[in-house]
Coordinates of C-alpha atoms in Angstrom, one line a residue:
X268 CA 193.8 -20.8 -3.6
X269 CA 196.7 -20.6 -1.8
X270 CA 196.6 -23.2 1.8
X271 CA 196.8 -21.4 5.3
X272 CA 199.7 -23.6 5.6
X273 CA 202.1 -21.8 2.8
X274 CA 201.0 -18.2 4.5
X275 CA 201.9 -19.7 7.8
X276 CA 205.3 -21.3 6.8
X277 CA 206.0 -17.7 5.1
X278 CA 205.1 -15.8 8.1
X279 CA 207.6 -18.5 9.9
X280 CA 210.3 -18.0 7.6
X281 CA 210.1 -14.2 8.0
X282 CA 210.3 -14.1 12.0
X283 CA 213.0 -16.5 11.9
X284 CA 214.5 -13.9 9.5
X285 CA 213.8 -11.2 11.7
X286 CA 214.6 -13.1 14.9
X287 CA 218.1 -14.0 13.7
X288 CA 219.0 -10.3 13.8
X289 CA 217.0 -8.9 16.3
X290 CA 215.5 -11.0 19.1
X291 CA 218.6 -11.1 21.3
X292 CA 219.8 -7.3 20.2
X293 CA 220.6 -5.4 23.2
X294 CA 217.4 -6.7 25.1
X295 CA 217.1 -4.2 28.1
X296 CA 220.2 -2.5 27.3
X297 CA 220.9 1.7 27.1
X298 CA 222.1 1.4 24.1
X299 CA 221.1 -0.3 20.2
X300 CA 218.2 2.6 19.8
X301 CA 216.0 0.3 21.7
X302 CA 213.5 1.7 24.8
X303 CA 213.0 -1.1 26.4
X304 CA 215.3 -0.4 29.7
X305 CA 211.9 2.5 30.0
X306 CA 209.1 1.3 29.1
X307 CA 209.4 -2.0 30.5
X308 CA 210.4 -1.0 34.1
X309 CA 207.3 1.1 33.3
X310 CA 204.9 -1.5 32.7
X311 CA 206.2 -3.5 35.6
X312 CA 205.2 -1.0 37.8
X313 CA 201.9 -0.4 36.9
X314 CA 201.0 -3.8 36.8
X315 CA 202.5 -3.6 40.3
X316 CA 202.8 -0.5 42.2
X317 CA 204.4 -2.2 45.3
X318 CA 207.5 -2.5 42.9
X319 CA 209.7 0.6 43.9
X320 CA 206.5 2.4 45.0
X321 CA 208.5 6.0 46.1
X322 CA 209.9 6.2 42.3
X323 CA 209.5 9.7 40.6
X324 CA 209.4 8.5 37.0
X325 CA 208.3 5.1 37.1
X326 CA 204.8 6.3 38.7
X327 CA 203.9 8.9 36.2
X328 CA 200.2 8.4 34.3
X329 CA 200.7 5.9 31.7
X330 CA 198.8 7.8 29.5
X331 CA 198.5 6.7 25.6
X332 CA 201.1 3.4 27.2
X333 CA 198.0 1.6 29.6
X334 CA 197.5 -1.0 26.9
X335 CA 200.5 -1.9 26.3
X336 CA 201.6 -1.4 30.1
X337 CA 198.1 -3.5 31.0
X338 CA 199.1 -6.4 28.4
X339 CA 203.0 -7.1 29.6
X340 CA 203.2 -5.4 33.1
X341 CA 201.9 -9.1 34.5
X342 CA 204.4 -10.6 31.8
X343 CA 206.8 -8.2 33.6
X344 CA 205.8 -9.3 36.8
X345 CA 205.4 -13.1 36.1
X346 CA 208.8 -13.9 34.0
X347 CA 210.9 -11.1 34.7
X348 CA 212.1 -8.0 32.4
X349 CA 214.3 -10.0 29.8
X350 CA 211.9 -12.9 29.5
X351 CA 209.5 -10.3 29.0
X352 CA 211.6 -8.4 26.4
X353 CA 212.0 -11.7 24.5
X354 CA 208.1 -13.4 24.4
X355 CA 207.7 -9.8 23.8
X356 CA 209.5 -9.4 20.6
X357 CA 209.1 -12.7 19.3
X358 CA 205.2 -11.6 19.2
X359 CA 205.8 -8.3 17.8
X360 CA 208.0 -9.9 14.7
X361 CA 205.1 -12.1 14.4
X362 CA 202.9 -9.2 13.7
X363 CA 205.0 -7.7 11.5
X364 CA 206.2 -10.5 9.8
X365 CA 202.1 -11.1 9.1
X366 CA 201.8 -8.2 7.7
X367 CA 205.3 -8.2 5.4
X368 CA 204.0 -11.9 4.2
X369 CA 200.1 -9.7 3.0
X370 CA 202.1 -6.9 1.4
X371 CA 204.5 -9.5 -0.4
X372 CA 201.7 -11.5 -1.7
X373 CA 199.4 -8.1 -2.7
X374 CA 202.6 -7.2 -4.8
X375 CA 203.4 -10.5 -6.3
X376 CA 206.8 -11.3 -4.5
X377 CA 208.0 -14.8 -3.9
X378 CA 209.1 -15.6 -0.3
X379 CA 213.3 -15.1 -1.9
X380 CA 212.2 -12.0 -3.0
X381 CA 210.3 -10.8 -0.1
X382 CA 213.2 -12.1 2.3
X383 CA 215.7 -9.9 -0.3
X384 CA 213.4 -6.4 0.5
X385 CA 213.4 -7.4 4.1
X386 CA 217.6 -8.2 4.1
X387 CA 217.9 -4.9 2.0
X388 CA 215.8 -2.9 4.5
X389 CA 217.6 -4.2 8.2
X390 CA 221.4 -4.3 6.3
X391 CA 221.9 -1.6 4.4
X392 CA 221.1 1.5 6.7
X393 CA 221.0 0.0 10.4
X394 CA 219.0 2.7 12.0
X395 CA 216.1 1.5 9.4
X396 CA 214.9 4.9 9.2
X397 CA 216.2 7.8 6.4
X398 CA 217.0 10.4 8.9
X399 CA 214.9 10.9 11.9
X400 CA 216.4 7.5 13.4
X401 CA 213.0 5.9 13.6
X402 CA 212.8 2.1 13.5
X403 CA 209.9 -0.4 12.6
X404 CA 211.3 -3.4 14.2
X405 CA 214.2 -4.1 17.6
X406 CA 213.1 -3.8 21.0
X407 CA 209.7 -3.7 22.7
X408 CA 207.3 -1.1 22.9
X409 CA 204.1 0.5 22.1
X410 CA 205.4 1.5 18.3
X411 CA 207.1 -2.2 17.4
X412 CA 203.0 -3.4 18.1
X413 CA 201.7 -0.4 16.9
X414 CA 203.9 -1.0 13.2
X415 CA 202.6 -4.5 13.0
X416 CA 198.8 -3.7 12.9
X417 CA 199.6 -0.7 10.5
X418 CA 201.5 -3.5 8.1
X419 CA 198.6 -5.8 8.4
X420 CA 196.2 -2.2 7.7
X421 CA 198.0 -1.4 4.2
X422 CA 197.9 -4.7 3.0
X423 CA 194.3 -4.9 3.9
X424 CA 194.0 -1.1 2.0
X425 CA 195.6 -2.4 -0.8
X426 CA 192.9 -5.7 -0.8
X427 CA 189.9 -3.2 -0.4
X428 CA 189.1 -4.5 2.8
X429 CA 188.6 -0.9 4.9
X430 CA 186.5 -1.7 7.7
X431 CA 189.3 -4.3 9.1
X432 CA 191.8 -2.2 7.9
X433 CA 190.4 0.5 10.0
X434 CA 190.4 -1.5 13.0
X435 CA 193.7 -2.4 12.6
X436 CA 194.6 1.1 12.8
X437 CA 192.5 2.0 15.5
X438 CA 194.3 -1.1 17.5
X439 CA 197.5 1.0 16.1
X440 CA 196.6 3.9 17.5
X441 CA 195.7 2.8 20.9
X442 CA 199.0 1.3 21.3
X443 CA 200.9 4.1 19.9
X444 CA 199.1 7.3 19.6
X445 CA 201.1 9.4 17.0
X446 CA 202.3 6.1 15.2
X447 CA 198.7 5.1 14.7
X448 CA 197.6 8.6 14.2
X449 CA 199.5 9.8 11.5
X450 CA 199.1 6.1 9.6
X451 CA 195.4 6.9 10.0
X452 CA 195.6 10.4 8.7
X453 CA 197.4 9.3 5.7
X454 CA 195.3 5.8 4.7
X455 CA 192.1 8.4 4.3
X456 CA 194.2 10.8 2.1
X457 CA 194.8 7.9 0.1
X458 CA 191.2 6.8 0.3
X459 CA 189.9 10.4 -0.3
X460 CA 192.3 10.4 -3.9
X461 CA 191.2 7.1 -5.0
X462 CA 187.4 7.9 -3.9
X463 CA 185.8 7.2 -7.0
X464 CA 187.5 3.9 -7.0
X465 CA 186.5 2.7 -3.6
X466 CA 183.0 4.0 -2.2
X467 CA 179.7 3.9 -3.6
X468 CA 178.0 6.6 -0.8
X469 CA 179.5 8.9 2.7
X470 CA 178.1 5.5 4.7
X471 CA 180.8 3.4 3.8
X472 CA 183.5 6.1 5.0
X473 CA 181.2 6.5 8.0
X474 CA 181.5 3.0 8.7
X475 CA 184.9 3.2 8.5
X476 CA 185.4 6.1 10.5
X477 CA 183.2 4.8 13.6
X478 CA 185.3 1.6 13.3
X479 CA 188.6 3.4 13.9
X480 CA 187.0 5.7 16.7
X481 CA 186.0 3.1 18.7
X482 CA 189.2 0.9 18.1
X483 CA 191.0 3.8 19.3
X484 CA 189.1 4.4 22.3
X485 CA 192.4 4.4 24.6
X486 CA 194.1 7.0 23.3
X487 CA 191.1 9.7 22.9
X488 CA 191.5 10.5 26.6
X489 CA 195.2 11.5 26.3
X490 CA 195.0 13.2 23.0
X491 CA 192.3 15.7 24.7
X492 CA 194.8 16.0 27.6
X493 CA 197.8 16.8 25.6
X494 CA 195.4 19.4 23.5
X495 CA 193.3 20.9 25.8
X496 CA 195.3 21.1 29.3
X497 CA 196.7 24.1 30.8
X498 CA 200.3 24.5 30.4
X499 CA 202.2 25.7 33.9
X500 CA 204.1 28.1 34.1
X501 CA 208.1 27.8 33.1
X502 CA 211.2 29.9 31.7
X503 CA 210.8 27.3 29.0
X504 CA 207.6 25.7 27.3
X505 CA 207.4 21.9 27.8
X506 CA 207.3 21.6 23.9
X507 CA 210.6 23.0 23.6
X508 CA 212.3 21.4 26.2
X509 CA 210.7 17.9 24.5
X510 CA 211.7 18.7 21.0
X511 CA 215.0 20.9 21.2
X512 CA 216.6 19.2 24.6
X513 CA 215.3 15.9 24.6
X514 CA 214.7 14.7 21.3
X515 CA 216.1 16.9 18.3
X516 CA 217.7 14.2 16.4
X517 CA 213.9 12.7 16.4
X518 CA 212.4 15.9 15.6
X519 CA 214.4 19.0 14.8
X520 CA 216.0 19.0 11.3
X521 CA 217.7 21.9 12.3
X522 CA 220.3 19.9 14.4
X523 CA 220.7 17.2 11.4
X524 CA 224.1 16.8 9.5
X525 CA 224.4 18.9 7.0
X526 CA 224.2 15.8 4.6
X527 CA 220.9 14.5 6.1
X528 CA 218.8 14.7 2.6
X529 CA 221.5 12.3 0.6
X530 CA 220.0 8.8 1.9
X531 CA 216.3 10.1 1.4
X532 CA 217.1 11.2 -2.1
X533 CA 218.5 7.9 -3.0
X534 CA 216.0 6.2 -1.5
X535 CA 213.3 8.3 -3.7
X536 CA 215.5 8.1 -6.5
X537 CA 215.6 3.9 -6.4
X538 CA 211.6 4.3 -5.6
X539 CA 211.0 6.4 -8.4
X540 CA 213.2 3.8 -10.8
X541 CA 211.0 1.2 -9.5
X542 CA 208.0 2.7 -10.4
X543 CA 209.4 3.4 -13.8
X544 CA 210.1 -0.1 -14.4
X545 CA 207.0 -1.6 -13.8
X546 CA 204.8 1.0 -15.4
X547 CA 207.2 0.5 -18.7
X548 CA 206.7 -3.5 -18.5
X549 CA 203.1 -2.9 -18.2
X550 CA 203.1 -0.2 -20.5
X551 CA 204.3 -2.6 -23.4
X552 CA 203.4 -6.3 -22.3
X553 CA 200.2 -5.5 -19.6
X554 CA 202.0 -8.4 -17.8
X555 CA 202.8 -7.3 -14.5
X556 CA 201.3 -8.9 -11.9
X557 CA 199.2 -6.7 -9.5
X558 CA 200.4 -3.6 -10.6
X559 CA 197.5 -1.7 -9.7
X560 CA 198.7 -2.9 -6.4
X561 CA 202.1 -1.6 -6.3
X562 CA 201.2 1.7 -7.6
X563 CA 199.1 2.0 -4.6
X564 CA 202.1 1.2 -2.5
X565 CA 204.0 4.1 -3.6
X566 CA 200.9 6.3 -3.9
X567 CA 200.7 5.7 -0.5
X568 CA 204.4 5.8 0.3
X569 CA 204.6 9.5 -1.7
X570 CA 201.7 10.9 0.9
X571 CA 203.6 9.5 4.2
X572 CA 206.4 12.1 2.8
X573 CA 203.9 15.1 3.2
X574 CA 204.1 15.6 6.8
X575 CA 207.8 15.1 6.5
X576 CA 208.2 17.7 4.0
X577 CA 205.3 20.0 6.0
X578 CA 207.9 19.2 9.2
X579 CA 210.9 20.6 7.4
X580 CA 208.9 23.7 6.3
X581 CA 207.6 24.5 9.8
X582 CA 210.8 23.8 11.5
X583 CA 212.5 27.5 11.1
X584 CA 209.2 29.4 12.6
X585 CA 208.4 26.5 14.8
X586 CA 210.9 27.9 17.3
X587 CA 208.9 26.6 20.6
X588 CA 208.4 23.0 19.2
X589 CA 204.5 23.4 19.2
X590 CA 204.0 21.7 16.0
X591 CA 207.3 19.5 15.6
X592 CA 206.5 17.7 19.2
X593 CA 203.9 15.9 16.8
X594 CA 206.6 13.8 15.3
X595 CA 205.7 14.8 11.0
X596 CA 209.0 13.2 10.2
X597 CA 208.3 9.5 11.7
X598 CA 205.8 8.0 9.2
X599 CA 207.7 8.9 6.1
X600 CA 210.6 8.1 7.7
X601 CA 210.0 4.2 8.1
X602 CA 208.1 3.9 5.5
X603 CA 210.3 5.5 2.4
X604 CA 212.9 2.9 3.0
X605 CA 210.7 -0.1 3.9
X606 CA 208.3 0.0 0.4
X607 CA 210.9 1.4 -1.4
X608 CA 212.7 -2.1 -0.5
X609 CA 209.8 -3.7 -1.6
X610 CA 208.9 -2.2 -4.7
X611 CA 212.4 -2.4 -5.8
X612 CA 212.5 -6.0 -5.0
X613 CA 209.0 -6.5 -7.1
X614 CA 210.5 -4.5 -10.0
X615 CA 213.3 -7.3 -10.4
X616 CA 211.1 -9.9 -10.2
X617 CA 208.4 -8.7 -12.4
X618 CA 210.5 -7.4 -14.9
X619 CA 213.6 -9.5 -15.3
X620 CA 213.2 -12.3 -18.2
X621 CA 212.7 -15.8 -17.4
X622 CA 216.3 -16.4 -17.3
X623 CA 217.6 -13.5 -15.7
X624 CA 214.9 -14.1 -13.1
X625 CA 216.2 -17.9 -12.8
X626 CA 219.8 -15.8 -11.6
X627 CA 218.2 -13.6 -9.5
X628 CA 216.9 -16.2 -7.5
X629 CA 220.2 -17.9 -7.1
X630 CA 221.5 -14.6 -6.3
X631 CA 218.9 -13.9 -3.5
X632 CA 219.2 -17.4 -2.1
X633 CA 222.9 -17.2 -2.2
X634 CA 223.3 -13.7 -0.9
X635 CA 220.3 -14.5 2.2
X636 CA 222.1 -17.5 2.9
X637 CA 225.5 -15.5 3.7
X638 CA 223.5 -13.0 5.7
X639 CA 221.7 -15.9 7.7
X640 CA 225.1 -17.7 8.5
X641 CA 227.1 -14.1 9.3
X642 CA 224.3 -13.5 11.8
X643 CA 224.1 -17.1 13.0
X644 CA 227.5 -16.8 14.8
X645 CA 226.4 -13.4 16.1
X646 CA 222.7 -15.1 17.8
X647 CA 224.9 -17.8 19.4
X648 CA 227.1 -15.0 20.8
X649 CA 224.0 -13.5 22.1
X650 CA 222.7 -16.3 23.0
X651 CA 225.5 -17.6 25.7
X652 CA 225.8 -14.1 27.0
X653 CA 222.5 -14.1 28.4
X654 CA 223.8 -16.8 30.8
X655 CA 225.6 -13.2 32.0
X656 CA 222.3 -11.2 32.3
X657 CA 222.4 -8.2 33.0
X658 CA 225.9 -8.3 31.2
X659 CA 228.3 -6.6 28.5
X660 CA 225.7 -6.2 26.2
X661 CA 223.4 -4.0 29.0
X662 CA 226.5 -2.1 29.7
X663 CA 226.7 -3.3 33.1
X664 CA 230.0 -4.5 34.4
X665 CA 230.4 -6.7 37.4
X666 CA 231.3 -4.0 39.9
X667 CA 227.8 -2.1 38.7
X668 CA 226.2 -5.1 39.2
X669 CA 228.0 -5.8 42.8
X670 CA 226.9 -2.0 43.5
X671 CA 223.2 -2.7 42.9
X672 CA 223.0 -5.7 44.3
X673 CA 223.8 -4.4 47.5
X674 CA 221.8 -1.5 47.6
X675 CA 219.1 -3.9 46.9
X676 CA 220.2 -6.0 49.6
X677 CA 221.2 -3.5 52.3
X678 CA 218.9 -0.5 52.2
X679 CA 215.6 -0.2 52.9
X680 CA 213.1 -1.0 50.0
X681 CA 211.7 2.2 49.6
X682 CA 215.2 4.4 50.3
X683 CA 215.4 7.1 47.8
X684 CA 219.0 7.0 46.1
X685 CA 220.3 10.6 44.5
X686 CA 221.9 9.1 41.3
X687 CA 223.9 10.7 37.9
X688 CA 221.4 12.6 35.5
X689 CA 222.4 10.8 32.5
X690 CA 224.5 7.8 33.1
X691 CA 223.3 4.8 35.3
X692 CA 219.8 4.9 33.4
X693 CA 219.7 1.0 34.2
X694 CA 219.9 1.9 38.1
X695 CA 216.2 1.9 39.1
X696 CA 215.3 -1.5 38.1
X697 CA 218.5 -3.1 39.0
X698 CA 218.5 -2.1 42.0
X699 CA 215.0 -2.0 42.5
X700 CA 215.5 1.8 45.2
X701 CA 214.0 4.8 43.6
X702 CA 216.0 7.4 42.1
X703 CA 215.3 11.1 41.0
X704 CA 215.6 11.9 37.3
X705 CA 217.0 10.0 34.2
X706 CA 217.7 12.1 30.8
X707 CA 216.7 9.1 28.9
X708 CA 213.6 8.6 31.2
X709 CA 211.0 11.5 29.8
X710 CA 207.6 11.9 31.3
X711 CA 205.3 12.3 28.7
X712 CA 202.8 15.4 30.1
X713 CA 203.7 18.5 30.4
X714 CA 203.6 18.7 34.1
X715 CA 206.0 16.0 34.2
X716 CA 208.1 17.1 31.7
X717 CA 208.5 20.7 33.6
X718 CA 209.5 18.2 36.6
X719 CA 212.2 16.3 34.9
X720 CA 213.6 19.3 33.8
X721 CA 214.3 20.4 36.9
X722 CA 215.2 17.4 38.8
X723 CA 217.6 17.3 35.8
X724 CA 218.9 20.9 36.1
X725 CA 219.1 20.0 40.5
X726 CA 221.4 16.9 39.9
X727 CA 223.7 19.0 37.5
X728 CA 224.5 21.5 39.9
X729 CA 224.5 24.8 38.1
X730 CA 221.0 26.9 37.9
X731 CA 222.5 28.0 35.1
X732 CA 223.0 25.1 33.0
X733 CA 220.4 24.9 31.2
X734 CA 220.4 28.2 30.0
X735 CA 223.9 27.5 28.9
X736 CA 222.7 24.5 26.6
X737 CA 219.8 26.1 25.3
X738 CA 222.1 29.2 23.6
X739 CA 224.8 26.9 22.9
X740 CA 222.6 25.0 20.8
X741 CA 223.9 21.5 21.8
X742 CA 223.3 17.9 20.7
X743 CA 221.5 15.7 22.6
X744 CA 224.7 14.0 23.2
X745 CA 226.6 17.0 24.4
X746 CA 224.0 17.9 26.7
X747 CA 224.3 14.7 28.2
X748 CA 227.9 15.3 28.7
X749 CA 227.2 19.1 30.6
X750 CA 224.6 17.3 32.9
X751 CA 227.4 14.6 33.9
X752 CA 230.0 16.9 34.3
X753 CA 228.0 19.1 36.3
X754 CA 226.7 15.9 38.6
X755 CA 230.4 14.9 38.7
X756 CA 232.0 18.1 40.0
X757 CA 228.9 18.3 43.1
X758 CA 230.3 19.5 45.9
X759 CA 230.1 18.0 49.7
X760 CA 227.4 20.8 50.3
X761 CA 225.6 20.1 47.1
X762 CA 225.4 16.6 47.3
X763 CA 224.3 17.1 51.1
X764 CA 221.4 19.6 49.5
X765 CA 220.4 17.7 46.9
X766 CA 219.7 14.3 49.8
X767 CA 217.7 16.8 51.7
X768 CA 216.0 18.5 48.9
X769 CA 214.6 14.6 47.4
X770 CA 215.0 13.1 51.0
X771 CA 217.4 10.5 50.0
X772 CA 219.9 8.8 52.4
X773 CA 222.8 7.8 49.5
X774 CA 224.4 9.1 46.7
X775 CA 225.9 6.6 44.0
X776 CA 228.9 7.7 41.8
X777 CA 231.7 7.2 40.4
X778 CA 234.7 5.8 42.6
X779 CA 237.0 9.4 42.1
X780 CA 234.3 11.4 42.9
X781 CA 235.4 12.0 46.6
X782 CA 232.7 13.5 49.0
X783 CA 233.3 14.6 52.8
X784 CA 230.5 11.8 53.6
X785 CA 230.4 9.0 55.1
X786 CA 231.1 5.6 52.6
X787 CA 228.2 3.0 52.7
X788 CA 229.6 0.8 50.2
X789 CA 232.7 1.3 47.7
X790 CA 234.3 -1.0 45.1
X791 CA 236.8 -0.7 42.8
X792 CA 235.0 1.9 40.3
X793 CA 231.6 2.9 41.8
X794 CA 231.0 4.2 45.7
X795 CA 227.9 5.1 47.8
X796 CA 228.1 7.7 50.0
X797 CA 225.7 7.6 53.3
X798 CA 224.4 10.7 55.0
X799 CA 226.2 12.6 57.9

């Protein structure tokens, strides 16, 4: 039997491998794909309301977030947002890398060649997901936890071991709702097609059902609250200003490239070789190590596809977003890539002869080595910058920082600040002043989401704007750009509205928007106007 101690020094080596890529990667920055500059502001403030208590967003219902908010909201308050962002990840890269190191050994993979699936995985497409830019591992948040406990629930599926794999996606699930949901949904299709295999009588399912229910416990309440609560009254239905104005790269396929199915076909095509490989080595030699195991893997990996492909044939007739808000696309999307990585990596190694296989491993170690001391230089880089925090890599130059620092300093704690729609997302919790509406910053019930559409539609300055986006069919990122032009071009009278409509006494911008009020603070690229 394998010591604790090997597992352990493979679940170090992974981290570390993870780490060296990720741990210092834009921590509470806009951009890098990471959420962290939301839902850690988030967190802080529910673990202390007295924060920036008069903020719009950061005091909406945490909703399926309280256990994550609960867990690093003191961390938040303790150590402050970056320390937080980096004990943070550190544990969440633990989790996964647990649950990497059970898959690896359920397959048969040495540590070179799990380390080669991972490398493959992060390098080769840097978004980590096919299409529907969803990501496994980065920043902190609900889904990097909730992916660590569904990694640690496969590998237990693929043991046998159900009733801990079904608290692990219970755990999932009340981190991450959808995350955990849909992992859930598709481990009992892949129980229900291997039935005959894996329970004796209904009790054992029960069992296993009960387990996940009560594990889950946290996110029954807002489930019933998303299903069952009334919808007010709008122009537009929450659902489609969530899906088609908010989020369509996530979840409308109708705004992808043209090319979006290339890198999922080639990622089904290198699955699909793969399998082939192994079941023709164990076809002719019944050598290959845990293959029962690995066809399970892809079993599994070819039923996370089916809500994708369900999302893709609802998206044409699913023109309010009723359906498509459910995110089908972000299972399959991770995990395509992820245990085709793996599978491909066990094919080599299982199939290879002994002397090929003796290459492969100086190729793996030689290759992992270059990778380690590339991204080496670029962790030291990281690593001296955060002397600069908040810095470059949070897109916060020093006369930003000047700006915030002395509206933090200068205005009263709870003095409401009208701000730009899109950019400045950082603002709130550098300057610690509430602010009115972010385009980044989405509530997650419906209510809210109505709210933020109009605060957003208020700070842009046209009633008509959003009508204009929604038959133009934008991008999210040209959206972005109608909302800051329309905040740019504000008029003395509009701006002067909009601080009596949110009763705020400033309005931050950029240094040649030039207002008819009076100048609180100006530097060379940002000003604050004061009331009259």
């Amino acid at each position: 039997m394998t010591s604790l101690k090997e597992i352990g020094l493979q679940i170090f080596a992974v981290t570390a491998f993870l780490s060296l890529k990720l741990l210092l990667d834009n921590n509470m920055s806009i951009v890098g794909g990471w959420n962290e500059v939301d839902v850690l502001p988030l967190a802080k403030q529910y673990a202390d309301p007295t924060w920036i208590p008069g903020d719009w967003y950061l005091n909406q219902p945490p909703g399926y977030r309280i256990l994550f908010q609960t867990l690093f909201g003191k961390l938040a308050v303790v150590w402050g947002l970056l320390a937080t962002s980096i004990i943070g990840r550190l544990l969440c890269y633990g989790l996964v890398a647990s649950g990497l190191v059970l898959l690896g050994r359920k397959l048969g993979l040495s540590l070179l060649s799990l380390l080669l699936a991972v490398g493959l995985f992060l390098y080769v497409n840097r978004y980590q997901g096919i299409v529907a830019y969803e990501w496994l591992v980065g920043g902190l948040e609900p889904k990097s936890v909730a992916y660590g406990l569904i990694l640690l629930a496969i590998g237990l599926m693929l043991e046998g071991r159900y009733r801990p794999m079904a608290l692990m996606l219970g755990l999932a699930t009340s981190f991450h709702v959808l995350v955990g949901g849909w992992a859930f949904l598709t481990v009992v299709a892949w129980l229900i097609l291997r039935r005959r295999n894996h329970f004796r009588n209904i009790w054992s399912l029960g069992s296993i059902l009960l387990i996940y229910l009560a594990a889950s416990a946290l996110a029954i309440r807002p489930v019933l609250e998303q299903l069952f609560s009334s919808t007010p009254t709008a122009s537009l239905a929450p659902s489609y200003i969530y899906v088609f104005l908010r989020l369509p790269h996530h979840l409308n396929p109708l705004s992808w490239s043209s090319d979006w199915w290339i890198r999922p076909l080639i990622y089904l095509l290198v699955l699909g070789g793969s399998v082939a490989m192994l079941r023709r080595k164990q076809q002719f030699e019944k050598s290959v190590m845990n293959y029962a195991t690995c066809m399970g893997l892809a079993e599994f990996t070819v039923l996370t596809l089916v809500p994708f492909v369900l999302g893709l044939a609802i998206a044409p007739i699913d023109s309010q977003g009723k359906l498509l808000q459910y995110y089908p696309f972000r299972l399959g999307d991770i995990m395509l890539p992820l245990n085709t990585c793996l599978l491909f990596a066990c094919a080599l190694e299982q199939t290879l002869s002994d002397r090929a296989k003796r290459v492969f491993f100086v190729v793996c170690l030689v290759l992992l080595s270059l990778v380690c001391s590339i991204q080496a230089v670029s962790f030291h880089k990281q690593l001296v910058a955060l002397h600069e925090f908040p810095g470059a890599q949070q897109k916060v130059d020093s006369e930003w920082k000047a700006m915030c620092t002395w509206v933090r300093n200068n205005t009263p704690k709870n003095s409401v600040v009208v701000s730009p729609p899109v950019e400045f997302t950082n603002f709130t919790w550098l300057a610690e002043r509430p602010t009115i509406a972010k385009f980044k910053l989405l509530p997650q019930t419906k209510a809210g989401i109505l709210a933020w559409h109009k605060r957003l539609g208020d700070l842009s300055g046209e009633v008509s704007t959003w009508t204009t986006i929604k038959s133009e069919h934008l991008t999210q990122f040209q959206i972005g750009d109608v909302l800051t032009n329309g905040y740019n071009n504000l008029t003395t009278d509009q701006a002067e509205k909009l601080m009596v409509q949110y009763r705020s006494d400033y309005f931050v911008t950029r240094i040649g928007h030039q207002l008819g009020l009076p100048i609180a603070y100006q530097n060379s690229l940002y000003i604050l106007y004061g009331k009259r």
